[in-house]
C-alpha positions as a printed NumPy array, in Angstrom:
array([[ 62.946,  50.073, -16.062],
       [ 60.962,  49.743, -19.372],
       [ 59.633,  46.378, -18.038],
       [ 58.474,  47.73 , -14.941],
       [ 56.729,  50.985, -16.692],
       [ 54.991,  48.093, -18.779],
       [ 53.73 ,  46.051, -16.079],
       [ 52.623,  49.133, -14.265],
       [ 50.702,  50.073, -17.481],
       [ 49.259,  46.63 , -17.627],
       [ 48.204,  46.884, -13.95 ],
       [ 46.352,  50.273, -14.449],
       [ 44.37 ,  49.115, -17.525],
       [ 43.338,  45.703, -15.43 ],
       [ 42.22 ,  48.223, -12.588],
       [ 40.435,  50.158, -14.971],
       [ 38.423,  47.085, -16.496],
       [ 37.502,  45.983, -12.956],
       [ 36.118,  49.239, -12.389],
       [ 34.074,  49.536, -15.465],
       [ 32.915,  45.941, -14.733],
       [ 31.919,  47.279, -11.316],
       [ 30.082,  50.21 , -12.536],
       [ 28.169,  48.463, -14.893],
       [ 27.009,  45.956, -12.537],
       [ 26.071,  48.37 ,  -9.711],
       [ 24.167,  50.667, -12.109],
       [ 22.074,  47.558, -13.131],
       [ 21.246,  46.381,  -9.588],
       [ 17.848,  47.578,  -8.364],
       [ 18.505,  47.317,  -4.574],
       [ 21.432,  48.282,  -2.217],
       [ 21.978,  44.418,  -1.209],
       [ 22.268,  43.626,  -4.9  ],
       [ 24.691,  46.339,  -5.632],
       [ 26.867,  45.583,  -2.665],
       [ 26.897,  41.949,  -4.131],
       [ 27.419,  43.326,  -7.601],
       [ 30.567,  44.966,  -6.482],
       [ 31.843,  41.982,  -4.685],
       [ 31.672,  39.692,  -7.588],
       [ 32.787,  42.337, -10.023],
       [ 36.015,  42.813,  -8.256],
       [ 36.346,  39.132,  -7.404],
       [ 35.462,  38.235, -11.178],
       [ 37.626,  40.949, -12.339],
       [ 40.533,  39.537, -10.265],
       [ 40.141,  36.054, -11.212],
       [ 40.249,  37.229, -14.994],
       [ 42.995,  39.457, -15.197],
       [ 45.285,  38.117, -12.402],
       [ 46.532,  35.086, -14.474],
       [ 47.403,  37.185, -17.459],
       [ 49.459,  39.857, -15.592],
       [ 51.383,  36.867, -13.615],
       [ 52.061,  35.371, -17.265],
       [ 53.332,  38.924, -18.58 ],
       [ 55.48 ,  39.436, -15.405],
       [ 57.009,  36.016, -15.561],
       [ 57.93 ,  36.724, -19.41 ],
       [ 59.315,  40.394, -18.249],
       [ 61.562,  38.81 , -15.391]])
């Protein structure tokens, strides 16, 4: 049970980091089109950066 809660906490932290990246990029974008691109890029970039680390931790916990 501890392992599941630990993985859940890491997932929440990763989601928060992706959210902060998205917020930072959307506030810096001057137009709506750039904001949409910033959101898509931040979510995709955050996923690419965080997912391998979460997979590694999940394998280690299993």
